[in-house]
Amino acid sequence: MKDWIREDIKAISAYHVQDASGMLKLDAMENPYGWPEPLKQKWLEAMAQTQMNRYPDPSGSAIKEKLRAVEVIDEQYEILLGNGSDEIIQIVAMCMGRPGDVILSPLPSFVMFKMISTFTEKQFIGVPLLPDFSLDLDAMLRAIDEHQPAVIFLAQPNNPTGNLYSKEAVEKVIQAAPGLVILDEAYRAFTDANGVELLAKYDNLAVMRTLSKVGLAGLRLGYLIGHRSWLDEFEKVRLPYNINVLTQASVAFALDHYDVLQQQADTIKQQRALLMEALQNLSTAEPFSSEANFILCRFPQGKANTIFEALKQRQILVKNLHGSHPLLDECLRFTVGAPNENQQLIAALQEIVF
Ligand SMILES: *Cc1c(COP(=O)(O)O)cnc(C)c1O
């Protein structure tokens, strides 16, 4: 039976999610805050109105309208809804290029770009970032020229490094791209950078966002904003009921109360500055500045694995990136949590590294 499984699928390992039961979760860029109790009650009342015996609205038109308003998206652009932005990446990869054609992104970056390229029988090309995690523009332009990628993914800001690429470099990449460029703005709530402003200038650009990092990771809603000529084609590949009724109803409710999520994001940004300062004060830590809700941090030679395990023993789960890419040697990634969570992390680090 196993002979029927594609060799390239057999060769990869499954996306691994760490067991987090009972742990302080600072590994996955989740928003640490819930909703105030009265809001939760209102949401429950809204949920009671949803009809789970009916199929969802296939177009998700109600939440698209609310997204337009909250994110200020002009009517000339289309919106494609996905079960998380992971599904958007999959839809785009399915639609673009022929088997063996190239999907390109800088490395290190979001791992799903490469995984989904494999799933969809595309060839993934990764172009190393410079040691300061900026785009190696010369290398990018050479790779684009050589491989003629169908799609280029740029996470802006990048995960797991947290930095923004310069606007000039991003525009040079878009100008050189023979196919489509997707700006992945998963961390839009934590930065001023806004790729939607570039859509008017470039026909071969689309902007991908998600509600996951701003506080609704469990609902699974990602979306692509772009020109109709591309999105009308992608829409054909989207499965008709990919956004379930509970997600549609909950997202509609959440977007009606977006000020709550926005305030939480602002608090996380303030906490990011405090966590940054605290990490800088640890003499052995080298934190990298971040435009997202996490901070990448390098430790001295041979220390990352030890610190990761010592944090785990203290019931604090972070992301260990050591060994995942040469540029991430001795690096751990910390999600910015609630104030008490960040204090717990810092206290633990002070114990461990000194
Ligand atoms: C978290 C993340 C995503 C995935 O978001 P979902 O909408 O939860 O699938 C996409 N891109 C980047 C860069 C991310 O960090």
Coordinates of C-alpha atoms and ligand atoms in Angstrom, one line a residue:
M1 CA 0.0 0.0 0.0
K2 CA 2.7 2.4 1.0
D3 CA 4.1 2.3 -2.5
W4 CA 1.2 4.5 -3.6
I5 CA 2.3 7.3 -1.3
R6 CA 4.4 9.9 -3.1
E7 CA 8.1 9.7 -2.4
D8 CA 8.4 13.4 -1.7
I9 CA 5.6 13.1 1.0
K10 CA 7.3 10.0 2.6
A11 CA 10.5 12.0 2.8
I12 CA 9.1 14.9 4.9
S13 CA 8.2 14.8 8.6
A14 CA 4.9 16.1 9.9
Y15 CA 4.5 19.6 11.2
H16 CA 5.3 19.2 14.9
V17 CA 3.4 20.9 17.6
Q18 CA 4.9 20.7 21.1
D19 CA 2.8 19.3 23.9
A20 CA 1.8 22.3 26.1
S21 CA -0.5 20.9 28.7
G22 CA 0.0 22.7 32.0
M23 CA 2.7 25.0 30.5
L24 CA 3.0 28.7 30.2
K25 CA 2.6 29.0 26.4
L26 CA 5.1 31.4 24.9
D27 CA 5.8 29.3 21.8
A28 CA 3.2 30.1 19.2
M29 CA 2.5 33.9 19.1
E30 CA -0.9 33.5 20.6
N31 CA -2.6 36.5 22.2
P32 CA -2.6 35.8 26.0
Y33 CA -5.8 37.7 26.7
G34 CA -9.4 36.5 26.7
W35 CA -12.5 38.7 26.4
P36 CA -14.1 40.6 29.2
E37 CA -16.9 38.6 30.8
P38 CA -19.8 40.8 29.5
L39 CA -18.5 40.6 25.9
K40 CA -18.2 36.8 26.3
Q41 CA -21.8 36.7 27.3
K42 CA -22.9 38.7 24.3
W43 CA -20.8 36.4 22.1
L44 CA -22.5 33.3 23.6
E45 CA -25.9 34.9 22.8
A46 CA -24.8 35.4 19.2
M47 CA -23.5 31.8 19.0
A48 CA -26.9 30.6 20.2
Q49 CA -28.4 32.1 17.0
T50 CA -26.2 30.2 14.6
Q51 CA -27.7 27.4 12.7
M52 CA -25.4 24.5 12.8
N53 CA -27.8 22.3 10.8
R54 CA -27.2 24.6 7.8
Y55 CA -24.2 24.9 5.6
P56 CA -22.2 28.1 6.1
D57 CA -22.5 31.1 3.8
P58 CA -20.3 29.9 1.0
S59 CA -18.9 33.3 0.2
G60 CA -18.5 34.6 3.8
S61 CA -19.8 37.9 2.5
A62 CA -20.7 39.3 5.9
I63 CA -17.2 38.9 7.3
K64 CA -15.6 40.2 4.1
E65 CA -17.6 43.4 4.5
K66 CA -16.5 43.8 8.1
L67 CA -12.9 43.1 7.2
R68 CA -13.1 45.8 4.6
A69 CA -14.3 48.3 7.1
V70 CA -11.8 47.4 9.9
E71 CA -8.8 47.0 7.6
V72 CA -9.7 49.9 5.3
I73 CA -9.7 47.8 2.1
D74 CA -10.8 49.6 -1.1
E75 CA -13.7 48.1 -3.1
Q76 CA -11.5 47.7 -6.1
Y77 CA -9.7 44.8 -4.4
E78 CA -11.1 41.4 -3.8
I79 CA -10.8 39.3 -0.6
L80 CA -10.2 35.5 -0.4
L81 CA -11.1 33.8 2.8
G82 CA -9.0 30.8 4.1
N83 CA -9.1 28.4 7.0
G84 CA -6.2 30.2 8.4
S85 CA -3.6 31.8 6.1
D86 CA -2.1 28.3 5.9
E87 CA -5.0 27.5 3.6
I88 CA -4.5 30.6 1.6
I89 CA -0.9 29.6 1.0
Q90 CA -2.2 26.2 -0.1
I91 CA -4.7 27.6 -2.5
V92 CA -2.2 30.0 -4.1
A93 CA 0.4 27.1 -4.4
M94 CA -2.2 24.9 -6.1
C95 CA -3.2 27.6 -8.6
M96 CA 0.2 28.9 -9.5
G97 CA 2.7 27.3 -11.9
R98 CA 3.1 23.7 -13.2
P99 CA 4.6 20.8 -11.2
G100 CA 8.3 21.4 -10.7
D101 CA 7.9 25.2 -11.1
V102 CA 9.5 27.3 -8.3
I103 CA 8.1 28.9 -5.2
L104 CA 10.7 31.1 -3.5
S105 CA 11.1 32.8 -0.2
P106 CA 14.0 34.0 1.9
L107 CA 15.2 31.7 4.7
P108 CA 14.8 31.4 7.6
S109 CA 11.1 32.2 7.3
F110 CA 7.7 30.7 7.9
V111 CA 8.1 26.9 7.4
M112 CA 4.7 26.4 5.7
F113 CA 6.0 28.1 2.5
K114 CA 8.3 25.2 2.0
M115 CA 6.0 22.4 3.3
I116 CA 3.1 23.5 1.1
S117 CA 5.4 23.9 -1.9
T118 CA 6.2 20.2 -1.5
F119 CA 2.5 19.2 -1.0
T120 CA 1.6 20.9 -4.3
E121 CA 4.6 19.4 -6.2
K122 CA 6.4 22.7 -6.6
Q123 CA 10.1 23.2 -6.2
F124 CA 10.9 25.3 -3.2
I125 CA 14.0 27.6 -3.4
G126 CA 15.1 29.4 -0.2
V127 CA 17.4 32.4 -0.4
P128 CA 19.4 33.0 2.8
L129 CA 18.9 36.3 4.6
L130 CA 21.9 38.3 5.6
P131 CA 23.2 37.8 9.1
D132 CA 21.2 40.8 10.3
F133 CA 18.1 39.2 8.8
S134 CA 17.7 41.8 6.1
L135 CA 17.0 40.7 2.6
D136 CA 20.1 39.7 0.6
L137 CA 18.8 41.7 -2.4
D138 CA 21.5 40.7 -4.8
A139 CA 21.0 37.0 -4.0
M140 CA 17.2 37.4 -4.3
L141 CA 17.4 39.1 -7.7
R142 CA 19.9 36.4 -9.0
A143 CA 17.6 33.6 -7.7
I144 CA 14.6 35.3 -9.3
D145 CA 16.4 35.6 -12.6
E146 CA 17.6 32.0 -12.5
H147 CA 14.5 30.2 -11.2
Q148 CA 11.7 32.4 -12.6
P149 CA 9.5 31.7 -9.5
A150 CA 5.7 31.4 -9.9
V151 CA 5.3 32.7 -6.4
I152 CA 7.5 34.6 -4.0
F153 CA 6.5 34.7 -0.3
L154 CA 7.8 37.6 1.8
A155 CA 6.7 37.6 5.5
Q156 CA 6.6 41.2 6.6
P157 CA 7.6 41.3 9.4
N158 CA 9.4 38.0 9.1
N159 CA 8.8 35.0 11.3
P160 CA 10.9 33.8 13.2
T161 CA 13.2 36.8 13.0
G162 CA 10.7 39.6 13.8
N163 CA 12.2 42.3 11.5
L164 CA 10.7 44.2 8.6
Y165 CA 12.4 44.1 5.3
S166 CA 13.1 47.6 3.9
K167 CA 10.4 48.9 1.7
E168 CA 12.9 49.6 -1.1
A169 CA 14.1 46.0 -1.1
V170 CA 10.6 44.6 -1.1
E171 CA 9.7 46.8 -4.1
K172 CA 12.8 45.7 -6.0
V173 CA 11.7 42.1 -5.5
I174 CA 8.2 42.8 -6.7
Q175 CA 9.5 44.6 -9.7
A176 CA 11.8 41.7 -10.6
A177 CA 9.2 39.0 -10.0
P178 CA 7.9 37.3 -13.1
G179 CA 4.9 35.8 -11.2
L180 CA 3.0 36.8 -8.0
V181 CA 4.5 38.2 -4.8
I182 CA 2.6 37.5 -1.6
L183 CA 3.4 39.8 1.3
D184 CA 2.5 37.8 4.4
E185 CA 1.4 40.3 7.0
A186 CA 0.4 37.8 9.8
Y187 CA 1.7 40.4 12.3
R188 CA 0.0 43.4 10.9
A189 CA -1.6 44.3 14.3
F190 CA 1.9 44.9 15.7
T191 CA 3.5 47.0 13.0
D192 CA 2.8 50.1 11.0
A193 CA 4.0 48.5 7.7
N194 CA 1.1 48.1 5.4
G195 CA 1.4 46.3 2.1
V196 CA -2.1 47.2 1.0
E197 CA -0.8 50.6 0.1
L198 CA 1.4 49.0 -2.5
L199 CA -1.4 47.2 -4.3
A200 CA -2.2 50.2 -6.5
K201 CA 1.3 50.3 -7.7
Y202 CA 1.8 46.6 -8.5
D203 CA -0.5 44.2 -10.4
N204 CA 1.6 41.2 -9.3
L205 CA 1.2 41.7 -5.6
A206 CA -1.3 40.3 -3.0
V207 CA -1.3 40.8 0.7
M208 CA -2.1 38.0 3.1
R209 CA -3.3 38.6 6.7
T210 CA -4.8 36.5 9.5
L211 CA -6.8 36.9 12.7
S212 CA -4.7 34.3 14.4
K213 CA -2.0 36.5 16.0
V214 CA -4.4 39.3 17.0
G215 CA -6.3 36.9 19.3
L216 CA -8.4 34.5 17.3
A217 CA -6.0 31.7 16.5
G218 CA -8.6 29.0 17.4
L219 CA -11.1 30.3 14.9
R220 CA -8.8 29.8 11.8
L221 CA -9.4 32.8 9.6
G222 CA -6.9 34.1 7.1
Y223 CA -7.4 36.2 4.1
L224 CA -5.8 37.4 0.9
I225 CA -6.3 41.0 -0.4
G226 CA -5.6 41.6 -4.0
H227 CA -6.5 42.2 -7.6
R228 CA -9.6 40.5 -8.9
S229 CA -7.7 39.1 -11.9
W230 CA -5.8 36.8 -9.5
L231 CA -8.3 36.3 -6.7
D232 CA -11.2 35.3 -9.0
E233 CA -9.0 32.3 -10.2
F234 CA -8.0 31.4 -6.6
E235 CA -11.6 31.6 -5.6
K236 CA -12.4 28.6 -7.9
V237 CA -10.0 26.4 -5.9
R238 CA -11.3 27.4 -2.5
L239 CA -13.6 24.6 -1.1
P240 CA -17.1 26.1 -0.8
Y241 CA -17.6 25.7 3.0
N242 CA -14.0 26.2 4.2
I243 CA -15.1 28.8 6.9
N244 CA -17.5 27.1 9.2
V245 CA -20.6 28.7 10.7
L246 CA -19.2 29.1 14.2
T247 CA -16.1 30.8 12.8
Q248 CA -18.1 33.1 10.6
A249 CA -20.4 34.1 13.4
S250 CA -17.6 34.5 15.9
V251 CA -15.4 36.5 13.5
A252 CA -18.4 38.8 12.6
F253 CA -18.9 39.4 16.4
A254 CA -15.2 39.9 17.0
L255 CA -14.9 42.4 14.1
D256 CA -17.9 44.4 15.6
H257 CA -15.8 44.7 18.7
Y258 CA -12.4 45.1 17.1
D259 CA -11.4 47.9 19.5
V260 CA -11.0 45.2 22.2
L261 CA -8.5 43.3 20.0
Q262 CA -6.8 46.5 19.0
Q263 CA -6.3 47.5 22.6
Q264 CA -4.9 44.1 23.4
A265 CA -2.5 44.4 20.5
D266 CA -1.4 47.8 21.7
T267 CA -0.8 46.4 25.2
I268 CA 1.3 43.6 23.6
K269 CA 3.3 46.2 21.8
Q270 CA 4.0 48.0 25.1
Q271 CA 4.9 44.7 26.7
R272 CA 7.2 43.9 23.8
A273 CA 9.3 47.0 24.6
L274 CA 9.5 46.0 28.3
L275 CA 10.5 42.4 27.5
M276 CA 13.1 43.7 25.0
E277 CA 14.6 45.9 27.7
A278 CA 14.6 43.1 30.2
L279 CA 16.3 40.8 27.7
Q280 CA 18.9 43.4 26.9
N281 CA 19.7 43.6 30.6
L282 CA 20.6 39.9 30.6
S283 CA 24.3 40.2 29.8
T284 CA 24.4 36.9 28.0
A285 CA 21.3 37.4 25.8
E286 CA 21.2 39.1 22.4
P287 CA 17.6 40.0 21.5
F288 CA 16.8 41.2 18.0
S289 CA 14.4 44.0 17.6
S290 CA 10.9 43.0 16.6
E291 CA 7.8 44.4 14.8
A292 CA 5.8 41.3 15.8
N293 CA 4.4 39.9 19.0
F294 CA 7.6 37.8 19.6
I295 CA 11.2 38.4 20.2
L296 CA 14.0 36.3 18.8
C297 CA 17.0 36.0 21.1
R298 CA 20.5 34.6 20.7
F299 CA 22.4 33.0 23.6
P300 CA 26.1 32.2 23.9
Q301 CA 27.6 29.1 22.1
G302 CA 26.1 25.8 23.3
K303 CA 23.5 27.4 25.5
A304 CA 20.2 27.5 23.6
N305 CA 19.3 23.9 24.1
T306 CA 20.1 24.0 27.8
I307 CA 18.1 27.2 28.4
F308 CA 15.2 25.8 26.4
E309 CA 15.1 22.6 28.5
A310 CA 15.6 24.5 31.8
L311 CA 12.6 26.8 30.9
K312 CA 10.6 23.7 30.1
Q313 CA 11.4 22.3 33.5
R314 CA 10.0 25.5 34.9
Q315 CA 6.8 24.9 32.9
I316 CA 7.6 27.6 30.4
L317 CA 7.3 26.6 26.7
V318 CA 9.2 28.7 24.1
K319 CA 10.4 27.9 20.6
N320 CA 13.8 26.5 20.2
L321 CA 15.2 27.4 16.7
H322 CA 18.7 26.2 17.3
G323 CA 19.5 23.7 14.5
S324 CA 16.7 24.8 12.2
H325 CA 18.9 27.1 10.1
P326 CA 22.5 28.3 10.4
L327 CA 21.4 31.9 10.9
L328 CA 19.4 30.8 13.9
D329 CA 22.2 29.1 15.8
E330 CA 21.7 29.4 19.6
C331 CA 18.4 31.2 19.1
L332 CA 15.1 30.9 21.1
R333 CA 11.9 32.7 20.2
F334 CA 9.7 34.2 22.9
T335 CA 6.1 35.1 22.3
V336 CA 5.2 38.4 24.1
G337 CA 2.7 37.4 26.8
A338 CA 0.8 39.1 29.5
P339 CA 2.8 41.2 32.0
N340 CA 2.9 38.5 34.6
E341 CA 3.9 35.9 32.0
N342 CA 6.8 38.0 30.7
Q343 CA 8.0 38.6 34.3
Q344 CA 7.9 34.8 34.9
L345 CA 10.0 34.3 31.8
I346 CA 12.5 36.9 32.7
A347 CA 12.8 35.6 36.3
A348 CA 13.4 32.1 35.0
L349 CA 16.0 33.4 32.6
Q350 CA 17.8 35.3 35.3
E351 CA 17.9 32.1 37.3
I352 CA 19.1 30.0 34.4
V353 CA 21.7 32.2 32.7
F354 CA 23.5 33.5 35.8
Ligands
LIG1 C1 1.5 32.4 12.2 C2 1.8 32.7 10.8 C3 1.0 32.4 9.7 C4 -0.2 31.4 9.9 O1 -1.3 31.9 10.3 P1 -2.7 31.1 10.3 O2 -3.6 32.1 9.8 O3 -2.9 30.8 11.8 O4 -2.6 29.9 9.5 C5 1.3 32.8 8.5 N1 2.4 33.5 8.2 C6 3.3 33.8 9.2 C7 4.5 34.5 8.8 C8 3.0 33.4 10.5 O5 3.9 33.6 11.4

